[in-house]
XYZ file of C-alpha atoms in Angstrom:
228
model
C -66.503 201.522 15.116
C -67.344 204.090 17.783
C -71.248 204.572 17.771
C -70.819 208.174 16.436
C -68.611 206.981 13.473
C -71.027 204.207 12.457
C -72.160 204.806 8.848
C -75.794 204.000 8.376
C -77.167 202.717 4.902
C -80.739 202.200 3.934
C -81.458 199.877 1.119
C -84.946 199.783 -0.445
C -85.697 197.219 -3.071
C -88.676 194.852 -3.729
C -86.455 192.091 -5.104
C -85.508 189.911 -2.022
C -82.341 188.420 -3.721
C -80.954 191.905 -4.446
C -81.873 193.084 -1.000
C -80.099 190.211 0.808
C -77.036 190.468 -1.585
C -76.511 194.017 -0.845
C -77.301 193.846 2.911
C -74.705 191.056 3.365
C -72.075 192.739 1.193
C -72.472 196.113 3.032
C -72.601 194.517 6.447
C -69.332 192.694 5.380
C -67.848 196.235 4.704
C -68.568 197.223 8.151
C -71.708 199.512 7.578
C -74.780 199.578 9.660
C -77.575 198.443 7.365
C -81.443 198.637 7.304
C -83.692 197.182 4.578
C -87.146 197.950 3.178
C -89.152 196.144 0.517
C -91.545 199.065 -0.438
C -91.495 202.766 -0.610
C -93.705 203.405 2.514
C -91.458 201.081 4.515
C -88.443 203.021 3.174
C -89.816 206.265 4.406
C -90.641 204.983 7.790
C -87.274 203.454 8.126
C -85.511 206.685 7.042
C -87.372 208.465 9.881
C -86.422 206.012 12.426
C -82.878 204.779 11.150
C -81.590 208.143 10.107
C -79.436 206.929 7.292
C -76.469 208.724 5.873
C -76.926 206.960 2.516
C -80.227 205.652 0.984
C -79.928 203.192 -1.964
C -83.382 203.294 -3.629
C -84.742 200.977 -6.402
C -86.923 203.144 -8.805
C -89.694 200.489 -9.161
C -91.191 199.649 -5.749
C -94.689 199.051 -4.508
C -96.658 201.615 -2.491
C -94.362 204.503 -3.493
C -91.648 204.570 -6.153
C -88.013 205.163 -5.641
C -88.608 208.675 -7.259
C -91.319 209.514 -4.606
C -89.159 208.296 -1.803
C -86.201 210.317 -3.130
C -88.359 213.477 -3.262
C -89.671 213.113 0.254
C -86.109 212.380 1.627
C -84.764 215.526 -0.023
C -87.719 217.658 0.932
C -87.387 216.560 4.665
C -84.230 218.582 4.996
C -82.219 215.727 6.240
C -78.708 215.293 4.980
C -79.162 212.058 3.135
C -77.139 211.022 0.094
C -79.545 209.144 -2.369
C -78.337 206.672 -4.865
C -80.992 205.347 -7.356
C -81.151 201.784 -8.759
C -83.107 200.858 -11.861
C -83.413 198.001 -14.361
C -83.610 200.547 -17.106
C -80.594 202.446 -18.417
C -82.711 205.292 -19.841
C -81.700 208.966 -19.973
C -85.341 209.924 -19.010
C -85.045 207.977 -15.642
C -81.767 209.382 -14.851
C -82.810 212.821 -15.527
C -85.945 212.500 -13.488
C -84.026 210.958 -10.470
C -81.511 213.689 -10.546
C -84.063 216.423 -10.898
C -85.797 215.256 -7.695
C -82.428 215.418 -5.913
C -80.738 212.068 -6.252
C -77.116 212.340 -5.852
C -76.164 209.385 -7.979
C -77.609 206.738 -10.337
C -76.768 203.155 -11.203
C -78.407 200.838 -13.677
C -79.030 197.084 -12.981
C -77.045 194.851 -13.274
C -74.187 196.513 -11.587
C -70.817 195.789 -9.913
C -70.922 195.633 -6.138
C -67.385 197.120 -6.175
C -68.625 200.156 -8.235
C -71.482 200.651 -5.830
C -69.026 200.716 -2.977
C -66.923 203.207 -4.819
C -69.975 205.399 -5.385
C -71.096 205.138 -1.634
C -67.605 206.246 -0.692
C -67.753 209.187 -3.014
C -70.989 210.379 -1.597
C -69.647 210.028 1.936
C -66.507 211.950 1.064
C -68.765 214.610 -0.352
C -71.452 214.940 2.270
C -70.055 213.161 5.491
C -66.279 213.539 5.246
C -65.852 213.504 9.048
C -67.360 209.879 9.054
C -64.388 208.701 6.987
C -61.800 209.281 9.603
C -60.149 206.708 11.690
C -62.422 204.077 13.416
C -61.446 201.703 16.345
C -62.280 198.011 16.840
C -60.612 196.814 19.967
C -56.916 197.292 19.812
C -57.081 198.131 16.093
C -57.415 201.559 14.499
C -58.253 201.713 10.801
C -57.767 205.055 8.889
C -58.940 204.667 5.272
C -57.662 208.143 4.455
C -54.162 207.230 5.245
C -54.501 203.576 4.297
C -53.035 202.758 7.714
C -53.894 200.367 10.430
C -52.566 200.645 13.968
C -52.384 197.710 16.488
C -51.743 198.515 20.131
C -50.849 202.111 19.190
C -48.260 200.710 16.638
C -48.551 201.508 12.881
C -48.353 198.276 11.053
C -46.021 198.161 7.961
C -48.578 196.584 5.371
C -48.676 195.946 1.698
C -51.943 196.931 -0.102
C -53.261 193.462 0.002
C -52.289 192.871 3.529
C -54.115 196.096 4.414
C -57.254 194.951 2.668
C -57.156 191.463 4.217
C -56.621 192.746 7.813
C -59.355 195.308 7.422
C -61.706 192.691 6.232
C -60.890 190.309 9.081
C -61.066 192.976 11.664
C -64.397 194.475 10.354
C -65.882 190.976 10.566
C -64.338 190.170 13.866
C -66.150 187.267 15.585
C -67.354 185.822 12.375
C -65.961 182.613 10.741
C -64.692 183.532 7.317
C -63.932 180.725 4.742
C -61.145 180.875 2.394
C -63.532 181.197 -0.542
C -65.172 184.187 1.047
C -61.754 185.810 1.883
C -60.675 185.265 -1.809
C -63.974 186.784 -3.007
C -63.875 189.881 -1.052
C -60.006 190.665 -0.892
C -58.773 189.187 -4.181
C -62.013 189.435 -6.172
C -64.095 186.746 -7.821
C -61.762 186.493 -10.779
C -58.776 185.579 -8.790
C -56.818 182.795 -10.485
C -53.629 182.474 -8.302
C -52.367 179.813 -5.865
C -54.889 178.105 -3.745
C -52.608 178.777 -0.622
C -52.422 182.625 -1.230
C -54.757 183.032 2.025
C -52.430 181.043 4.109
C -49.388 182.941 3.039
C -50.963 186.352 3.779
C -52.337 185.136 7.087
C -48.905 183.986 8.010
C -47.469 187.359 7.068
C -50.148 189.194 9.195
C -49.530 187.051 12.250
C -45.917 187.795 12.131
C -46.439 191.444 11.983
C -48.993 191.453 14.826
C -46.851 189.202 16.938
C -49.594 186.609 17.003
C -47.258 183.553 17.410
C -49.833 181.580 19.363
C -52.647 182.423 16.754
C -54.830 183.869 19.520
C -55.819 186.939 17.496
C -56.273 185.410 14.065
C -57.546 181.917 14.838
C -57.684 179.015 12.435
C -60.847 176.907 12.577
C -59.803 173.617 10.808
C -62.145 173.038 7.833
C -64.036 176.278 8.242
C -61.733 179.103 7.841
C -60.468 182.074 10.103
C -61.804 184.211 12.848
C -60.445 187.262 14.488
C -61.111 187.471 18.239
C -61.013 190.862 19.771
C -60.871 191.720 23.522
């Protein structure tokens, strides 16, 4: 992404497993992510990191998510706040929204639903950030569901679009077939085991990547996109 287009997300939660899960997931989606394990750390991170979106757990040491939310909203900075809680109680939702929270999710929650809610907040508060972004010779435009390569619009099916976007956003990283299936086809995929190879072959044809220099196969490990 261009530096001015990088979307920054702050995650504050005192549960290390949840923090790591969300951090890895959001990094995989191409976001710039910073984490905090208590309310004070979250406020300091917000001052330094300047997030567009803050995902705050309600129950945290030092300061609660409610207190952090109130401080962020009173700062005058344009930050979208999504509250997380283990309780699905109306009183908690009302309190968070009264303090300025923009959205609310109860644990356990679907990561895909969280992504959708992040996108909704970005569309509402930061529409300019959702324009086309560039990675090397690729330009990805989610508003048009369009990917350009070397100034040429690629004719892609919805699944090809999702797969190529995932590969490009994670360029330089080795992505196993299992990871690709989980992220592109979802965890409950029950199709053929060679579906990834079929779609990779199709993408290579459309990219003119006959020698596999762009989408590389690492035998026994997976695939990696190498950008200039």
